[in-house]
Structure formats: structure tokens, C-alpha cells
Coordinates of C-alpha atoms in Angstrom, one line a residue:
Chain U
X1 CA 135.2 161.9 74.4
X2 CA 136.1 165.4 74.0
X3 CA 137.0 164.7 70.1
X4 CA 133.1 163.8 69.8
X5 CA 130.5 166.2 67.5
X6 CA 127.9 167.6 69.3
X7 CA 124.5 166.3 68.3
X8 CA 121.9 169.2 67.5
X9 CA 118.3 168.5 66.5
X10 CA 115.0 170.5 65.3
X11 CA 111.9 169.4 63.8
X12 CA 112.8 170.9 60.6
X13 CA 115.5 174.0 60.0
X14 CA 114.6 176.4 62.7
X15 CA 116.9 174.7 64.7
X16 CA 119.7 175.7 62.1
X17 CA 119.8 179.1 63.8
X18 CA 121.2 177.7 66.8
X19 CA 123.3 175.8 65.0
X20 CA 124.4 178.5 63.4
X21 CA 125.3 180.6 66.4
X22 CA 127.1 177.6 67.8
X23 CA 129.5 177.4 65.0
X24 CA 130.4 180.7 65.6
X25 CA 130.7 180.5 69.2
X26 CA 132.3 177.2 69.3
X27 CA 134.1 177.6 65.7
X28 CA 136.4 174.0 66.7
X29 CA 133.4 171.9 67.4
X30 CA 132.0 169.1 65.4
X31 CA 128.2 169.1 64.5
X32 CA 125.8 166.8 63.5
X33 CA 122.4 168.3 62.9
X34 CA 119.3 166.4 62.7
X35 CA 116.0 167.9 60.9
X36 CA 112.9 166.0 61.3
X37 CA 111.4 167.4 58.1
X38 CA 109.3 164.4 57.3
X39 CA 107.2 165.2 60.7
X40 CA 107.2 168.8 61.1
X41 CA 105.7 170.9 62.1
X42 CA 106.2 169.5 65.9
X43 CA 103.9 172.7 67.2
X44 CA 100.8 170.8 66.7
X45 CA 101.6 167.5 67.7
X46 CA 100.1 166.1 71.5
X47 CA 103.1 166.0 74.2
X48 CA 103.1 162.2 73.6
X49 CA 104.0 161.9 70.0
X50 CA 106.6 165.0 70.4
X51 CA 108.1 162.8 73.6
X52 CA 108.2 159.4 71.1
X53 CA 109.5 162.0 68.2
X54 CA 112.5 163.3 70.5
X55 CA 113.5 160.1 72.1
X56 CA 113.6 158.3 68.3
X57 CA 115.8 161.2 67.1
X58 CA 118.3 161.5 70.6
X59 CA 118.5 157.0 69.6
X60 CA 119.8 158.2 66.5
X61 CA 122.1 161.0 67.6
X62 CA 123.8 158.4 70.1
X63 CA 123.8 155.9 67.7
X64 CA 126.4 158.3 66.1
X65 CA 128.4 158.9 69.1
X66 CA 127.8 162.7 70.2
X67 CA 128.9 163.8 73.1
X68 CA 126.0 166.1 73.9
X69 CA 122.6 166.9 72.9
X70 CA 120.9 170.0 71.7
X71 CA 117.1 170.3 71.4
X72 CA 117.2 172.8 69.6
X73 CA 113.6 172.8 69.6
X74 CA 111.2 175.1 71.4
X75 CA 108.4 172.8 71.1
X76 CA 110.8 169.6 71.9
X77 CA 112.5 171.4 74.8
X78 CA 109.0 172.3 76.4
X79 CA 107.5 168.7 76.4
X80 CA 110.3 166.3 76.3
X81 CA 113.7 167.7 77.5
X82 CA 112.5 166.1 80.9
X83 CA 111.9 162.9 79.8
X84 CA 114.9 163.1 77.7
X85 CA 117.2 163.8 80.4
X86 CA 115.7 160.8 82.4
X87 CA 116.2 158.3 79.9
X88 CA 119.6 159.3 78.2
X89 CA 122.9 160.0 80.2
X90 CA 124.9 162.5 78.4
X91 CA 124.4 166.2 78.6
X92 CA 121.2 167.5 77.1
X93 CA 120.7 170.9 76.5
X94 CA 117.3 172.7 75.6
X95 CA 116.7 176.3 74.5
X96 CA 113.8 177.1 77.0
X97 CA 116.1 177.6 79.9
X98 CA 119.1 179.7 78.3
X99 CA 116.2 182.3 76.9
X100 CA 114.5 182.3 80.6
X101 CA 117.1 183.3 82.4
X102 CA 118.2 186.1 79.6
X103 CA 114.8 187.7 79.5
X104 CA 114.6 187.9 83.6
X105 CA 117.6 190.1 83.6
X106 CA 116.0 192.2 81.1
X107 CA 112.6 192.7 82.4
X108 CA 112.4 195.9 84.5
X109 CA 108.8 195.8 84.8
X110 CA 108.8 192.3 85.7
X111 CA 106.1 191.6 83.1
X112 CA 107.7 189.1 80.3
X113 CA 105.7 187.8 77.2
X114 CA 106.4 184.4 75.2
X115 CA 105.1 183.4 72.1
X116 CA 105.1 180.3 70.7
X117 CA 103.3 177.1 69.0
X118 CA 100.5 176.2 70.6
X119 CA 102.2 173.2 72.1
X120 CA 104.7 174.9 73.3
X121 CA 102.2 177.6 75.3
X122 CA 99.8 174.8 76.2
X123 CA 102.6 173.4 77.9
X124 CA 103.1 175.8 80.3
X125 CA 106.9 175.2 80.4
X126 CA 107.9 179.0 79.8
X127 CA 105.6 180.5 83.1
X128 CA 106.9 177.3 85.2
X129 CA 110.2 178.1 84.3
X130 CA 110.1 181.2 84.9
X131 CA 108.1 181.4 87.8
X132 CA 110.4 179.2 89.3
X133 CA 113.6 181.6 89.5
X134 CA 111.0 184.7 89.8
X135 CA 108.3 183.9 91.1
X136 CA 107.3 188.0 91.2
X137 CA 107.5 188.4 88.0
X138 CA 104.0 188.1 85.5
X139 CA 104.2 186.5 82.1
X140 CA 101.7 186.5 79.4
X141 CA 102.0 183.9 76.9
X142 CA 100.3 183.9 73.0
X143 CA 100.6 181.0 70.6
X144 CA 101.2 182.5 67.0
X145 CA 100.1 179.3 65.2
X146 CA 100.5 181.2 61.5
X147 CA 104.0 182.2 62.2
X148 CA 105.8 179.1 61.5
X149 CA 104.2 178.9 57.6
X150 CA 104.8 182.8 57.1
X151 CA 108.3 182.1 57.9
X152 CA 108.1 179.0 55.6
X153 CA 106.1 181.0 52.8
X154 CA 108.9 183.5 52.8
X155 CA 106.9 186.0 53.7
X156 CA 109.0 187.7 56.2
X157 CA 107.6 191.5 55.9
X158 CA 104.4 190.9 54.0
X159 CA 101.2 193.0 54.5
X160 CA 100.0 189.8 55.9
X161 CA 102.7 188.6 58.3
X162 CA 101.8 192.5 59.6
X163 CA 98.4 191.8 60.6
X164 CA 98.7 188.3 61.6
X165 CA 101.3 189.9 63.9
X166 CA 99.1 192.7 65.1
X167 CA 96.4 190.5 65.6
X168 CA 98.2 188.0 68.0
X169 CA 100.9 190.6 69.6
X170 CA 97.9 193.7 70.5
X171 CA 97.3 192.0 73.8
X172 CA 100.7 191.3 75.0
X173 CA 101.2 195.3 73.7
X174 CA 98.5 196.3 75.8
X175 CA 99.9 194.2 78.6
X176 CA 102.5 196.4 79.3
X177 CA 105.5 193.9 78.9
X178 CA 109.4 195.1 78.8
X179 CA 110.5 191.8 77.3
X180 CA 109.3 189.2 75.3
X181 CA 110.5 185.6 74.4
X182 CA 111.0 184.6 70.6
X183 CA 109.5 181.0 72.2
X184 CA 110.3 179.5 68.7
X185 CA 113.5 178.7 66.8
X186 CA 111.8 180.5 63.6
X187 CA 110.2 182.9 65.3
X188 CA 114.2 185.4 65.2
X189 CA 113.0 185.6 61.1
X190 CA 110.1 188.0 62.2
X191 CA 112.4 190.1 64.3
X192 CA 110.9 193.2 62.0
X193 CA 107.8 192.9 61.7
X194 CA 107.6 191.6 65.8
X195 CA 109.7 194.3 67.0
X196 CA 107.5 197.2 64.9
X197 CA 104.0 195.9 66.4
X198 CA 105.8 196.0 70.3
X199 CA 108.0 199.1 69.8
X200 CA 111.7 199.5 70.0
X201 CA 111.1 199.9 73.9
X202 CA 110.4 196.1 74.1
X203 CA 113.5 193.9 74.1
X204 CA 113.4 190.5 72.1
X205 CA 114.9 187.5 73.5
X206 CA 116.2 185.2 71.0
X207 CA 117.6 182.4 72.7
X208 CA 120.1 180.9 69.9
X209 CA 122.9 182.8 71.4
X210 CA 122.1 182.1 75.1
X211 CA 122.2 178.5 74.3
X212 CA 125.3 178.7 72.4
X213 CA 126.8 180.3 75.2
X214 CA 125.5 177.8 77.6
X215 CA 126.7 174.8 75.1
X216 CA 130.4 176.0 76.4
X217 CA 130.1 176.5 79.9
X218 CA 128.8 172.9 80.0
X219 CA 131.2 171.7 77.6
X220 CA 134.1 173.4 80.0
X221 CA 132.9 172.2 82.9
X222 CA 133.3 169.0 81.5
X223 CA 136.7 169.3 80.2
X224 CA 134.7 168.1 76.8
X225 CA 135.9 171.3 74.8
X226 CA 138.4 170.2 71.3
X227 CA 141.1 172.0 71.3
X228 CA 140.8 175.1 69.8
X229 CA 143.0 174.6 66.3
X230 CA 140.5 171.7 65.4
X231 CA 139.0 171.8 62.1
X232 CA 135.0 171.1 62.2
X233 CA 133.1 168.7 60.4
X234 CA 129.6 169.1 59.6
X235 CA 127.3 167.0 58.6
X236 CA 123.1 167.3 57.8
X237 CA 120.6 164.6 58.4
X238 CA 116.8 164.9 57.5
X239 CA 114.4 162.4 57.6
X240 CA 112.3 163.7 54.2
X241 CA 114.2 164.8 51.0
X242 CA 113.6 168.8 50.3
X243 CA 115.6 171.0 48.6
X244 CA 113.8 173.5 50.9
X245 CA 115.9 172.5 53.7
X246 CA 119.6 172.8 52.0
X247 CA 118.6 176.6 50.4
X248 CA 117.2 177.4 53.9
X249 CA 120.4 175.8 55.4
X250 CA 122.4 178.0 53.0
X251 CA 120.8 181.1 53.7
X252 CA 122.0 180.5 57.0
X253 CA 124.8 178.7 56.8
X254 CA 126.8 179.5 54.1
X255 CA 129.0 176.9 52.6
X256 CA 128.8 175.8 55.8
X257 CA 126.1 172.9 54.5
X258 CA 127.1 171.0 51.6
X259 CA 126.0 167.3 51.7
X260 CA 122.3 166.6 53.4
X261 CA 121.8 162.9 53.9
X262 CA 118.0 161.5 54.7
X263 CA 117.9 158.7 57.1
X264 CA 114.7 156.9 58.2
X265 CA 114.3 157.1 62.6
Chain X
X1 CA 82.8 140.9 50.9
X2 CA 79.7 143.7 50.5
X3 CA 80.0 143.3 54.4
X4 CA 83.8 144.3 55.1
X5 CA 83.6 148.8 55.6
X6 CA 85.3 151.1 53.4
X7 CA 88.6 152.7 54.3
X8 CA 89.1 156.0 53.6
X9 CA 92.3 157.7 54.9
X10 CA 94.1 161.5 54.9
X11 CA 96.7 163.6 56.7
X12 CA 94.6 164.8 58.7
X13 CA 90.9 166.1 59.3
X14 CA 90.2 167.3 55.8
X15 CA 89.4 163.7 54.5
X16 CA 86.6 164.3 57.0
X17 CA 84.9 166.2 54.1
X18 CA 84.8 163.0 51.8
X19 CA 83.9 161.1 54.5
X20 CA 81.4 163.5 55.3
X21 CA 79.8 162.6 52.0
X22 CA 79.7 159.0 51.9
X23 CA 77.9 158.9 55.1
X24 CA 74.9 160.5 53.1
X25 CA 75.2 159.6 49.6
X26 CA 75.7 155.5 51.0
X27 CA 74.5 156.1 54.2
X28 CA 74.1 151.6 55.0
X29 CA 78.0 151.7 54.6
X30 CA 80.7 151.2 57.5
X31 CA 83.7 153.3 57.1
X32 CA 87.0 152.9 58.8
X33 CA 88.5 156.5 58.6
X34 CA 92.4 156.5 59.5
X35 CA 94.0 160.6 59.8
X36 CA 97.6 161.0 60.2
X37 CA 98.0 164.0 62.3
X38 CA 101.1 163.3 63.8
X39 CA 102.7 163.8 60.7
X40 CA 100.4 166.3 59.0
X41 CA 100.7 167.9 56.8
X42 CA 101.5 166.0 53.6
X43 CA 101.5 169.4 51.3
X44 CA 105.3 170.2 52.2
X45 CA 106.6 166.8 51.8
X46 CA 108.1 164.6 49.3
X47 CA 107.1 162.8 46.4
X48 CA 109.0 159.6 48.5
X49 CA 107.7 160.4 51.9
X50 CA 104.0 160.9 51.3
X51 CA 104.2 157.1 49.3
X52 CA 106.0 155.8 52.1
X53 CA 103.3 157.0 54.5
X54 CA 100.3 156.4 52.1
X55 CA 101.7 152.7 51.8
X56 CA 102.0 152.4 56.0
X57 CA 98.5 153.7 55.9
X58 CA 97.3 151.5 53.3
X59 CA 98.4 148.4 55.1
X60 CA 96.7 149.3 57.9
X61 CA 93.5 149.9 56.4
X62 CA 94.0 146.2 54.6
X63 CA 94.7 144.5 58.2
X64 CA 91.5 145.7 59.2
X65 CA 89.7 144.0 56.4
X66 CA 88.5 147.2 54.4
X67 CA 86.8 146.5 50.8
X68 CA 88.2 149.5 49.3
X69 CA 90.5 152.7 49.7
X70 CA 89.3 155.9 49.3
X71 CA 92.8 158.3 49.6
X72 CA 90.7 161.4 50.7
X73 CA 93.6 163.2 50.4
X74 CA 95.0 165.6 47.1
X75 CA 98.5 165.4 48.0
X76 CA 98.4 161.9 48.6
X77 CA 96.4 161.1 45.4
X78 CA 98.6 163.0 43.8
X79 CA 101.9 161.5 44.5
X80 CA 101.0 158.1 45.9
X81 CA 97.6 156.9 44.0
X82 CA 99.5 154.8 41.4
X83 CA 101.9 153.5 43.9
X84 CA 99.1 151.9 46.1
X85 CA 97.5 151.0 43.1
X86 CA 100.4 148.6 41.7
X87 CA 100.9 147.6 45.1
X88 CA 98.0 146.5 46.6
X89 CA 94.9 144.5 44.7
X90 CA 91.6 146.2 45.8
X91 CA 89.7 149.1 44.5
X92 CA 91.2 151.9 45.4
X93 CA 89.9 155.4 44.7
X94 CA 91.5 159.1 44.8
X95 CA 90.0 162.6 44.9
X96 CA 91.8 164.0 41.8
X97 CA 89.7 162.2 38.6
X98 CA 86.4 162.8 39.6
X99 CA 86.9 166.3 40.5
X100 CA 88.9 166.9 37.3
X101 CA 85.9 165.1 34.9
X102 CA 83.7 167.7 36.7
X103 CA 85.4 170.6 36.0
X104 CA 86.1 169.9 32.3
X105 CA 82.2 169.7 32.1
X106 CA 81.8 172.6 33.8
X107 CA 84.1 175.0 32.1
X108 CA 83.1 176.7 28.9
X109 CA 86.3 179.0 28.5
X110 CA 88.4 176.0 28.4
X111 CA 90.9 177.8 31.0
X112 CA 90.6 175.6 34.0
X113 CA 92.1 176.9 37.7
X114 CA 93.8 174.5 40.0
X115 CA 94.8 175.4 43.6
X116 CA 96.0 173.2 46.3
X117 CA 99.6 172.3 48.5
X118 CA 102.7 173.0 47.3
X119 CA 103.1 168.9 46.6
X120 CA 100.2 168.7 44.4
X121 CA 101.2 171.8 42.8
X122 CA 104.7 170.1 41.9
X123 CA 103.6 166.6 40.8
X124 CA 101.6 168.3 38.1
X125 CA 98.9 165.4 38.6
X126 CA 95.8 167.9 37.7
X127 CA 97.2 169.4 34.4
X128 CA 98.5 165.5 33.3
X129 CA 95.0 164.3 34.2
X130 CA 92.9 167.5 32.5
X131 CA 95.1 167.2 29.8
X132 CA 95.1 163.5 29.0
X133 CA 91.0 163.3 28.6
X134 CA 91.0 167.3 27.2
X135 CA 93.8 168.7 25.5
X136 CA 92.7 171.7 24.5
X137 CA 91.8 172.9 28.2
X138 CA 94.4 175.2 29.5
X139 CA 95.0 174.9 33.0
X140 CA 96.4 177.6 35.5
X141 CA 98.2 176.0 38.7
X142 CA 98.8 178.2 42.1
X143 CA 100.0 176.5 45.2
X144 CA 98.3 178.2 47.9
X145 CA 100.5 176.7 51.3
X146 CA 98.9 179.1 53.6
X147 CA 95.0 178.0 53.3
X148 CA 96.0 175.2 55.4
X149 CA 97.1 176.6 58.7
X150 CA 94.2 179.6 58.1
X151 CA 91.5 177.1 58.2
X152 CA 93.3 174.9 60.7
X153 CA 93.7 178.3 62.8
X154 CA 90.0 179.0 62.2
X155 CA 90.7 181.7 60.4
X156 CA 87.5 181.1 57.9
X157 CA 86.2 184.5 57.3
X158 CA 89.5 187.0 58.7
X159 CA 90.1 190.0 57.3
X160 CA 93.9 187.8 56.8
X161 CA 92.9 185.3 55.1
X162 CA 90.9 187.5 52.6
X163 CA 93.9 189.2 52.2
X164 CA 95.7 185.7 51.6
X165 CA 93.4 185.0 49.2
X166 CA 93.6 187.9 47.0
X167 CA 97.6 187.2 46.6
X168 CA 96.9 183.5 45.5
X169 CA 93.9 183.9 43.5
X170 CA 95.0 187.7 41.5
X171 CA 96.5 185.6 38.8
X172 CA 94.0 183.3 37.9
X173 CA 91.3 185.5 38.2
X174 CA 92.8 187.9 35.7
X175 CA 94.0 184.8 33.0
X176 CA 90.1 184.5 32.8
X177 CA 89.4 180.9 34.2
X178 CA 86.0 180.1 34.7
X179 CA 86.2 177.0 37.0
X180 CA 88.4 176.8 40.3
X181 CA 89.6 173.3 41.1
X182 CA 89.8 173.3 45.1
X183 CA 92.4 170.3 44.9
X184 CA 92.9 170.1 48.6
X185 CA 90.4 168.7 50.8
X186 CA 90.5 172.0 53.3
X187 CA 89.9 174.6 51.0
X188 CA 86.1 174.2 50.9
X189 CA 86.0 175.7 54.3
X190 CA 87.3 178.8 52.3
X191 CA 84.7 178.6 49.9
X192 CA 82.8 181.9 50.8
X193 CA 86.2 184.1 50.4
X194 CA 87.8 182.1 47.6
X195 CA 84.3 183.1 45.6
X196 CA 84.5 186.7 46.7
X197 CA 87.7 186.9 45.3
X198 CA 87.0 184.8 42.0
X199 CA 83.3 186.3 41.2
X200 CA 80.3 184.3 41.2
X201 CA 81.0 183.7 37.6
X202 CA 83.6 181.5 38.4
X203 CA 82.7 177.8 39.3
X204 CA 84.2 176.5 42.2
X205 CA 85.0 172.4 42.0
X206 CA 84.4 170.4 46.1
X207 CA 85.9 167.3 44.7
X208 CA 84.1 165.7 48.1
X209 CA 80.3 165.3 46.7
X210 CA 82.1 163.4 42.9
X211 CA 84.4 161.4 45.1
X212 CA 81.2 159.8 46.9
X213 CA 79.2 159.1 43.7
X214 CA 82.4 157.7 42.0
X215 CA 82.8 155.0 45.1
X216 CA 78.7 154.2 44.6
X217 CA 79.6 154.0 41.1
X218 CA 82.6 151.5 42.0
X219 CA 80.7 149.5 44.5
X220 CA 77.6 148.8 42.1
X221 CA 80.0 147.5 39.3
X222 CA 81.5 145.0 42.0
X223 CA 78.0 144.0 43.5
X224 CA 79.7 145.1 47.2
X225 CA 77.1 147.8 48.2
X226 CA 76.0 146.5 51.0
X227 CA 71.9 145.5 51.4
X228 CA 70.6 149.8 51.8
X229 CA 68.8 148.6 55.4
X230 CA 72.0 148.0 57.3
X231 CA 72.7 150.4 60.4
X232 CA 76.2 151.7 59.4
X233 CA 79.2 151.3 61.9
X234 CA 82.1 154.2 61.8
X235 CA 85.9 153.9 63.2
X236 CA 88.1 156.4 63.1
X237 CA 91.9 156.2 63.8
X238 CA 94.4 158.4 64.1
X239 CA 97.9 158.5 64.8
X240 CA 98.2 161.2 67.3
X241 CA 95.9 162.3 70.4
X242 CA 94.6 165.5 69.7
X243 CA 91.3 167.5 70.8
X244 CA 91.2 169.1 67.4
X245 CA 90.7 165.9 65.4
X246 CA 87.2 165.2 67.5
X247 CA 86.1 168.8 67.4
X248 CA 86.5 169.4 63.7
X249 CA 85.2 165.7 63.9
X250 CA 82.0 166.8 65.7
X251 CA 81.4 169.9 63.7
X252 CA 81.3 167.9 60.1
X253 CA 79.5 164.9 61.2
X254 CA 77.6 165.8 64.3
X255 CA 76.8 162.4 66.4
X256 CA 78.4 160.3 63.6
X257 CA 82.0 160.6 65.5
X258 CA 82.3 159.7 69.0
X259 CA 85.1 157.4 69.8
X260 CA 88.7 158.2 68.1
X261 CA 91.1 155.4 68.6
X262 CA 94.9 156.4 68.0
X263 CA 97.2 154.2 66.7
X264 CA 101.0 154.3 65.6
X265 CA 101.7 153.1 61.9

């Protein structure tokens, strides 16, 4: 069991950032990543197809014998880490919970943003969440719908990733938050820009390295940890062709990703 | 066979645009309209993927005894229009040539813009068209992959998407086109700042109104327009629940869309 990858999906590369941080955390584990590049973006999808979505791609992922499953998703993790965990009986993990937990030790004035798709706000997962540990505590969500194509566009500190940013993060400013949640895997590329329109007195939570963090101490509580000597193997699977994917993946990665295969769910 | 309704499908709501414009110009027809927003958009995917789904879509249409397809969609008619063409044996009809014959009328400069998703950038289908009727016409191509999630984000008239705007359209405007192509069926909703940036001089192409007369055009040579005193009867599927769908539905047709039906292909 132990000597099993872990399975890690997204609905496109955002998710590589986790996968990323898990590598380095866990540098002896096995990884098969799963990008669902045919369907993305997830973020505008209804909770139903984004359930159907997660459950097709956590068939496949078993279907390849993992011994644990990552959504690393914000949008996935929000709607269908529940129905997930109901249906399948190995470990799943989400990245909602990980970056929860994180920004409630941070906040001093008890008053945490998130941003996110508008699925993932709708959703109401982050306030439950958090409300459910704190229930003192105030949060003030804000979709960023244009986020996810800036990020894709490339346009990481563009005049116009400024004002987008401005426009959607004034309110949360004016708020009067000490802490707010990246609520999206490709939200950590905007870190500048994000972090300029708040001010440096507002700490960003970017869950990737909670989650990896929280991939081990479930992992060890198992006993489900390789040993540490192992060599990894990696492997890439996409449902749409895109050379977008593998120079993104490499950006991130390194030589990390070589081979991405496409598979039909 | 004159009875049977014309399909007309897209990746989404834009399509709703062409439909929008066979209602009036064959206003005794019944239309079956099919959007596939749960895995919109089509502009990022692959040349394989968007076939694979135009194909799905296709089929559908066929089991529901449509006389003809209209693919109300640029980046489908650009990558999958000969495809369903070889495949399937009805008339079926895309949104490139007509809006392609219109601008080579139109221009007088012979430098013809094209803007629209990065996939119908990439096949090249507008400059093989242009060029196979006119090759003298010179045509300037700029993928434009944030217009979508502006107008989807209702961003019509944002000091943004101006801003946007002027990036994209800079280079055409100064290599001295005098007719825009809007290859995408969401752009006209940028139509007021697209022309601000491009000068009134500059003719802007709606492939939309051409697309309508095109399928009259079709219909007449196959005697299967139905008798013009018929009360018309309009479906519309799509693949994903979603508010949006019915209120950009609403705001293009009015009382025309009432039920959406959602179906998995």
C-alpha cells in the first residue's frame, strides 16, 4: 500500500502548484497528476457537473491504484470533496481545509477575506468552514472571475491585471481584513499584484504548502509514508492535448515533467 | 422534411446571437439550440477535442431529427466544420464563409482584420478562406482570449476592458485594415469599444445577420423552408444547469426562451 503514488488532480495546471510543493515536501513520493484541461475552467460550472467531473476523475485515479487523493482544486474541494469522501474509501484530501485553518491563526483582527471563482464563493464552503472552528471571526468573500484568464494570458503584472485587482480587492481593503485566502490554486501567480492593492500589512494564505504538509501527517498516521531513499516517479495525465499545459508544468516543475499522456474520463 | 427544426449548436451562449437572427430573418422556423457550457469554452482547446465534442453535439442534434446544422460557433467552425461535414450527410452550415464573403466586399484597402479565440487564431481557417476566393487581400490575425471572460463577466463598457482592447486591437489599427472580422460569436457585445478603438472608419464584420441569410439561402435551394404561416417552436439544451445560460437567454431573445432542458452528451 505504502509503495502506492499519491493521486493529485486539478481542472487544469493550477493544481501543479500543490503538486509542486508536495514533491518538495514529500521528495520519496510517487505522483500521478491528473489535469482536466478538456473541461476547465471548473469555476463556472453548476455544483452538479463539478460533482460528476470529480467523481469521473477520482474513478480514474483508482483505476490506477493511488493510495490517496488530492483535490487539488479549490473549486472541486468546495463542491464535491463531500460527496467524494462518501463515495470513495481511501484518504481524500482537499485544499479548503489546510488554508482555513492557516489563515485563523493569522488573523488578529478576526476579519479574514477569500477570493475565489464564483463557484467556489457561491458555495459558501470557505465561511462554513471557517465559521465552524471560529465562529467569532467575520469573513468577506469576492469572486475574481477574470483572474483565472489573466493568469492564463500571462499577464501576471499587467496594467490590466492591476485594475481588475483594484476593482474586485477595494472592498475587502476597505473591510479592514488582516488575512486573506488565495481561494484558487492559480490565484499564488498574482501574489504581486494582490499583495500591492491590500498592503504588506495583509498576510496571503496560499494553501499549497498547508496541504502538503497535511498530505504527511495523514500519510504518517497511516504508516502509508515510502521510505525515505525511494526514488519518485511522476507521471502527467490530461484529458485535452496542449502544449500550454507541459510549458506551464515546466515553469513549475522543472524537469520534473517530461512525458504528458491524454486519456479520455 | 421542411417540417423537422433547425439545429444550431455552440459552447456556450454566444451562438445565441445567430440564433438570435434566424428567429427574425425565418421567423416560421423551429430551432433546436444545444450550448455546451459545462465544457465551455472551446477557444483554449484542441484542434482534437473541439471535433470530438462538435461530433457528440452533432449526433445529438441528428437524434432529435433536425434538418440542418448550423455550428454557431467560430472555434468550432473553424476546427471541426469539415469534420461534421464528411461525417454526417445533411446541410450543415458554419459562421466563418459568410462572414468572410462579407468582409472581402466590404474592404477597399485589401487589408482585412481578424480577431477571435486563441483556437481559431491557430487553425488559420480565416486567412485559408480570405485567401482561397481573394488572394491578393492581406489579412492581420490577433487572438484576443480575454474578450471572452469580459463579456461573460459583464464587463461591456469597463474602463478594463477598454484598456484590453487597446492591447489587442494597437496592431491592426496601425497596419491600416479597414474591415474587422469579429470571428467569435461574443465579441459583438464589444462592439461599441472595439469601434472606439478601431475608428469609425473601420468596418466591423457580426458574422450573425450573413449566417441567417446563408441558411434562408440553403433552405430555398432544398425547398425545406417551411410554409412562412407556421407558429415556430424553440428548444434549447444545454449540458450544464446554470442561471447564466437563461439570463443571457432572456436578454437576446426576450419571451422566445423559457424552458432550458439540460442534457449530458
Amino acid at each position: 500500500m505504502k509503495e502506492l503514488p499519491i493521486g493529485i488532480f486539478d481542472s487544469g495546471v493550477g493544481g501543479l502548484t500543490v503538486a509542486a510543493e508536495v514533491m518538495k515536501t514529500l521528495p520519496a513520493e510517487d505522483i500521478i497528476y491528473f489535469g482536466d484541461i478538456a473541461r476547465t475552467p471548473y469555476g463556472t460550472k453548476s455544483l452538479e457537473t463539478v460533482r460528476r467531473f470529480s467523481i469521473e476523475i477520482a474513478d480514474f485515479l483508482i483505476k490506477q491504484r493511488v493510495k490517496m487523493i488530492v483535490v487539488a482544486c479549490n473549486t472541486a474541494s468546495s463542491l464535491a470533496l463531500a460527496t467524494l469522501k462518501e463515495r470513495f474509501h481511501l484518504p481524500i484530501i482537499g485544499v479548503l481545509e489546510p488554508g482555513v485553518l492557516k489563515a485563523i491563526k493569522s488573523t488578529k483582527s478576526k476579519r479574514i477575506g477569500v477570493i475565489g471563482t464564483q463557484a467556489t464563493i457561491s458555495s459558501n464552503a470557505y465561511p462554513q468552514a471557517i465559521k465552524t472552528i471560529a465562529p467569532d471571526i467575520q469573513v468577506l468573500n469576492q469572486p475574481c472571475p477574470l483572474f483565472v484568464p489573466l493568469v492564463e494570458e500571462g499577464w501576471l503584472e499587467h496594467e490590466v491585471t492591476k485594475l481588475v485587482a483594484k476593482e474586485y480587492l477595494t472592498p475587502l481593503k476597505e473591510n479592514q481584513i488582516d488575512t486573506l485566502i488565495l481561494g484558487c490554486t492559480h490565484y499564488p501567480f498574482l501574489k504581486g499584484v494582490i499583495q500591492v492593492v491590500m498592503g504588506n500589512e495583509v498576510v496571503l494564505v496560499d494553501s499549497a504548502i498547508e496541504v502538503a504538509e497535511e498530505i504527511k501527517k495523514v500519510l504518517s498516521q497511516n504508516n502509508g509514508l515510502r521510505p525515505q531513499n525511494s526514488n519518485p516517479v511522476y507521471k502527467f495525465y490530461v484529458s485535452d492535448t496542449s502544449s500550454k499545459f507541459a510549458e506551464v508544468g515546466k515553469r513549475l516543475l522543472g524537469n520534473e515533467i517530461q512525458v504528458v499522456m491524454q486519456v479520455n474520463v
